[in-house]
PDB file of C-alpha atoms in Angstrom:
ATOM      1  CA  MET R   1       0.000   0.000   0.000  1.00 42.00           C
ATOM      2  CA  THR R   2       1.338   3.421  -0.799  1.00 46.00           C
ATOM      3  CA  ALA R   3       1.635   6.275   1.638  1.00 48.00           C
ATOM      4  CA  VAL R   4       0.025   8.814  -0.688  1.00 48.00           C
ATOM      5  CA  VAL R   5      -2.999  10.273   1.124  1.00 45.00           C
ATOM      6  CA  ASP R   6      -3.166  13.744  -0.406  1.00 51.00           C
ATOM      7  CA  ARG R   7      -6.799  14.783  -0.995  1.00 52.00           C
ATOM      8  CA  ASP R   8      -6.151  16.101  -4.494  1.00 56.00           C
ATOM      9  CA  PHE R   9      -3.832  13.238  -5.291  1.00 58.00           C
ATOM     10  CA  PRO R  10      -3.805  12.510  -8.898  1.00 60.00           C
ATOM     11  CA  TYR R  11      -1.523  15.433  -9.605  1.00 66.00           C
ATOM     12  CA  ASP R  12       1.449  15.799 -11.908  1.00 74.00           C
ATOM     13  CA  VAL R  13       4.778  14.688 -10.505  1.00 76.00           C
ATOM     14  CA  ILE R  14       8.346  15.375 -11.562  1.00 76.00           C
ATOM     15  CA  LEU R  15      11.207  12.921 -11.137  1.00 77.00           C
ATOM     16  CA  THR R  16      14.041  13.881  -8.805  1.00 75.00           C
ATOM     17  CA  ASP R  17      16.170  10.922  -9.891  1.00 72.00           C
ATOM     18  CA  TRP R  18      16.156   8.371 -12.704  1.00 70.00           C
ATOM     19  CA  TYR R  19      13.418   5.765 -12.519  1.00 73.00           C
ATOM     20  CA  GLN R  20      12.409   2.752 -14.583  1.00 75.00           C
ATOM     21  CA  ILE R  21       8.793   2.178 -15.618  1.00 70.00           C
ATOM     22  CA  GLY R  22       7.808  -0.688 -17.866  1.00 68.00           C
ATOM     23  CA  GLY R  23      11.385  -1.378 -18.892  1.00 71.00           C
ATOM     24  CA  TYR R  24      12.065   2.235 -19.894  1.00 72.00           C
ATOM     25  CA  ASN R  25      14.470   4.472 -18.009  1.00 74.00           C
ATOM     26  CA  HIS R  26      13.216   7.961 -17.272  1.00 74.00           C
ATOM     27  CA  ARG R  27      15.542  10.840 -16.393  1.00 72.00           C
ATOM     28  CA  LYS R  28      15.494  13.335 -13.592  1.00 75.00           C
ATOM     29  CA  GLY R  29      13.148  16.152 -14.581  1.00 75.00           C
ATOM     30  CA  ASP R  30      10.651  14.022 -16.515  1.00 74.00           C
ATOM     31  CA  VAL R  31       7.058  14.986 -15.713  1.00 77.00           C
ATOM     32  CA  PHE R  32       4.262  12.435 -15.387  1.00 72.00           C
ATOM     33  CA  THR R  33       0.559  13.161 -15.604  1.00 70.00           C
ATOM     34  CA  VAL R  34      -2.577  11.034 -15.482  1.00 63.00           C
ATOM     35  CA  ALA R  35      -2.658  11.176 -19.298  1.00 64.00           C
ATOM     36  CA  ASP R  36       0.670   9.310 -19.417  1.00 63.00           C
ATOM     37  CA  PHE R  37      -1.139   6.244 -18.122  1.00 62.00           C
ATOM     38  CA  ASP R  38      -4.007   6.384 -20.658  1.00 58.00           C
ATOM     39  CA  ASN R  39      -6.373   7.611 -17.977  1.00 55.00           C
ATOM     40  CA  GLU R  40      -5.998   4.377 -16.010  1.00 61.00           C
ATOM     41  CA  LEU R  41      -6.189   6.067 -12.650  1.00 58.00           C
ATOM     42  CA  ASP R  42      -5.462   2.891 -10.660  1.00 60.00           C
ATOM     43  CA  ALA R  43      -2.195   2.310 -12.532  1.00 63.00           C
ATOM     44  CA  TYR R  44      -1.308   5.976 -12.158  1.00 62.00           C
ATOM     45  CA  VAL R  45      -1.968   6.023  -8.421  1.00 66.00           C
ATOM     46  CA  THR R  46      -0.011   2.800  -7.919  1.00 69.00           C
ATOM     47  CA  LYS R  47       3.036   3.787  -9.978  1.00 73.00           C
ATOM     48  CA  ILE R  48       3.164   7.423  -8.926  1.00 72.00           C
ATOM     49  CA  GLY R  49       2.571   6.435  -5.308  1.00 72.00           C
ATOM     50  CA  ARG R  50       5.502   4.034  -5.569  1.00 73.00           C
ATOM     51  CA  MET R  51       7.689   6.812  -7.021  1.00 75.00           C
ATOM     52  CA  ILE R  52       6.764   9.172  -4.197  1.00 74.00           C
ATOM     53  CA  ASP R  53       7.337   6.473  -1.569  1.00 70.00           C
ATOM     54  CA  ARG R  54      10.785   5.787  -3.015  1.00 71.00           C
ATOM     55  CA  LYS R  55      11.526   9.531  -2.958  1.00 74.00           C
ATOM     56  CA  VAL R  56      12.220   9.724  -6.697  1.00 75.00           C
ATOM     57  CA  ALA R  57       9.266  12.006  -7.482  1.00 75.00           C
ATOM     58  CA  VAL R  58       7.712  15.140  -6.018  1.00 74.00           C
ATOM     59  CA  ARG R  59       4.643  17.163  -6.850  1.00 73.00           C
ATOM     60  CA  ALA R  60       5.289  19.148 -10.019  1.00 75.00           C
ATOM     61  CA  THR R  61       5.121  22.895  -9.601  1.00 76.00           C
ATOM     62  CA  PRO R  62       5.534  25.413 -12.430  1.00 78.00           C
ATOM     63  CA  GLU R  63       8.936  26.405 -11.006  1.00 82.00           C
ATOM     64  CA  LEU R  64      10.157  22.793 -10.923  1.00 79.00           C
ATOM     65  CA  ILE R  65       8.908  22.173 -14.451  1.00 78.00           C
ATOM     66  CA  GLU R  66      10.649  25.328 -15.701  1.00 83.00           C
ATOM     67  CA  ALA R  67      13.907  24.315 -13.985  1.00 81.00           C
ATOM     68  CA  ALA R  68      13.664  20.828 -15.497  1.00 80.00           C
ATOM     69  CA  GLU R  69      13.141  22.320 -18.959  1.00 82.00           C
ATOM     70  CA  ARG R  70      16.221  24.525 -18.509  1.00 85.00           C
ATOM     71  CA  ASP R  71      18.266  21.515 -17.374  1.00 83.00           C
ATOM     72  CA  GLU R  72      17.045  19.509 -20.364  1.00 83.00           C
ATOM     73  CA  ALA R  73      17.920  22.346 -22.767  1.00 88.00           C
ATOM     74  CA  ALA R  74      21.403  22.610 -21.239  1.00 88.00           C
ATOM     75  CA  ARG R  75      21.858  18.826 -21.486  1.00 87.00           C
ATOM     76  CA  LYS R  76      20.844  18.872 -25.164  1.00 91.00           C
ATOM     77  CA  ALA R  77      23.228  21.770 -25.857  1.00 93.00           C
ATOM     78  CA  ARG R  78      26.092  19.833 -24.234  1.00 93.00           C
ATOM     79  CA  MET R  79      25.238  16.743 -26.277  1.00 94.00           C
ATOM     80  CA  GLU R  80      25.144  18.762 -29.515  1.00 95.00           C
ATOM     81  CA  ALA R  81      28.489  20.405 -28.711  1.00 95.00           C
ATOM     82  CA  ARG R  82      29.983  16.998 -27.939  1.00 95.00           C
ATOM     83  CA  GLN R  83      28.607  15.619 -31.225  1.00 96.00           C
ATOM     84  CA  LYS R  84      29.993  18.562 -33.235  1.00 96.00           C
ATOM     85  CA  ALA R  85      33.416  18.161 -31.613  1.00 95.00           C
ATOM     86  CA  TRP R  86      33.383  14.447 -32.396  1.00 95.00           C
ATOM     87  CA  GLU R  87      32.413  15.132 -36.033  1.00 95.00           C
ATOM     88  CA  GLU R  88      35.181  17.736 -36.383  1.00 95.00           C
ATOM     89  CA  ASN R  89      37.752  15.364 -34.877  1.00 93.00           C
ATOM     90  CA  ARG R  90      36.559  12.626 -37.217  1.00 93.00           C
ATOM     91  CA  ARG R  91      36.831  14.971 -40.225  1.00 92.00           C
ATOM     92  CA  VAL R  92      40.383  15.979 -39.273  1.00 89.00           C
ATOM     93  CA  GLU R  93      41.293  12.335 -38.754  1.00 89.00           C
ATOM     94  CA  GLN R  94      39.974  11.461 -42.223  1.00 87.00           C
ATOM     95  CA  VAL R  95      41.973  14.306 -43.804  1.00 83.00           C
ATOM     96  CA  ILE R  96      45.129  13.122 -42.065  1.00 78.00           C
ATOM     97  CA  ASN R  97      44.536   9.505 -43.057  1.00 79.00           C
ATOM     98  CA  SER R  98      43.785  10.415 -46.687  1.00 77.00           C
ATOM     99  CA  ALA R  99      47.021  12.388 -47.154  1.00 69.00           C
ATOM    100  CA  PRO R 100      49.394  10.747 -49.627  1.00 68.00           C
ATOM    101  CA  ALA R 101      52.164   8.764 -48.054  1.00 68.00           C
ATOM    102  CA  ASN R 102      55.698  10.129 -48.215  1.00 69.00           C
ATOM    103  CA  PRO R 103      57.621   7.542 -50.231  1.00 63.00           C
ATOM    104  CA  TYR R 104      60.866   8.427 -48.484  1.00 66.00           C
ATOM    105  CA  THR R 105      59.957   8.537 -44.806  1.00 66.00           C
ATOM    106  CA  ASP R 106      57.200   5.902 -44.940  1.00 65.00           C
ATOM    107  CA  ASN R 107      59.496   3.368 -46.589  1.00 63.00           C
ATOM    108  CA  PRO R 108      60.898   0.919 -44.015  1.00 62.00           C
ATOM    109  CA  LEU R 109      64.034   0.520 -46.132  1.00 62.00           C
ATOM    110  CA  PHE R 110      64.716   4.273 -46.173  1.00 60.00           C
ATOM    111  CA  GLY R 111      68.146   5.048 -44.843  1.00 58.00           C
ATOM    112  CA  LEU R 112      69.520   1.534 -45.255  1.00 58.00           C
ATOM    113  CA  PHE R 113      71.070   2.252 -48.639  1.00 55.00           C
TER     114      PHE R 113
END
């Protein structure tokens, strides 16, 4: 049995840590509503109650949702920057690898004769 006894309980919650539901991992900042559970209120109450009991979810307020959106935008920006850096490094690596070999210095017999 869950400890959720709030009178206006089915409310939106926001994750404060990662959590797995139905085999899918959800990140900190994800928001869950009754609509996420296809209006199956029993499933919503059970799963959300379990999240609250395990201290991985809190009631979603506009401020928390806004902060989560900012965090998500910053995370996406970091991922895009990381991807661009990787692509640039890969491009430079391809240019270096496609350069013609120097027949004098790349020859293992160079300098023996």
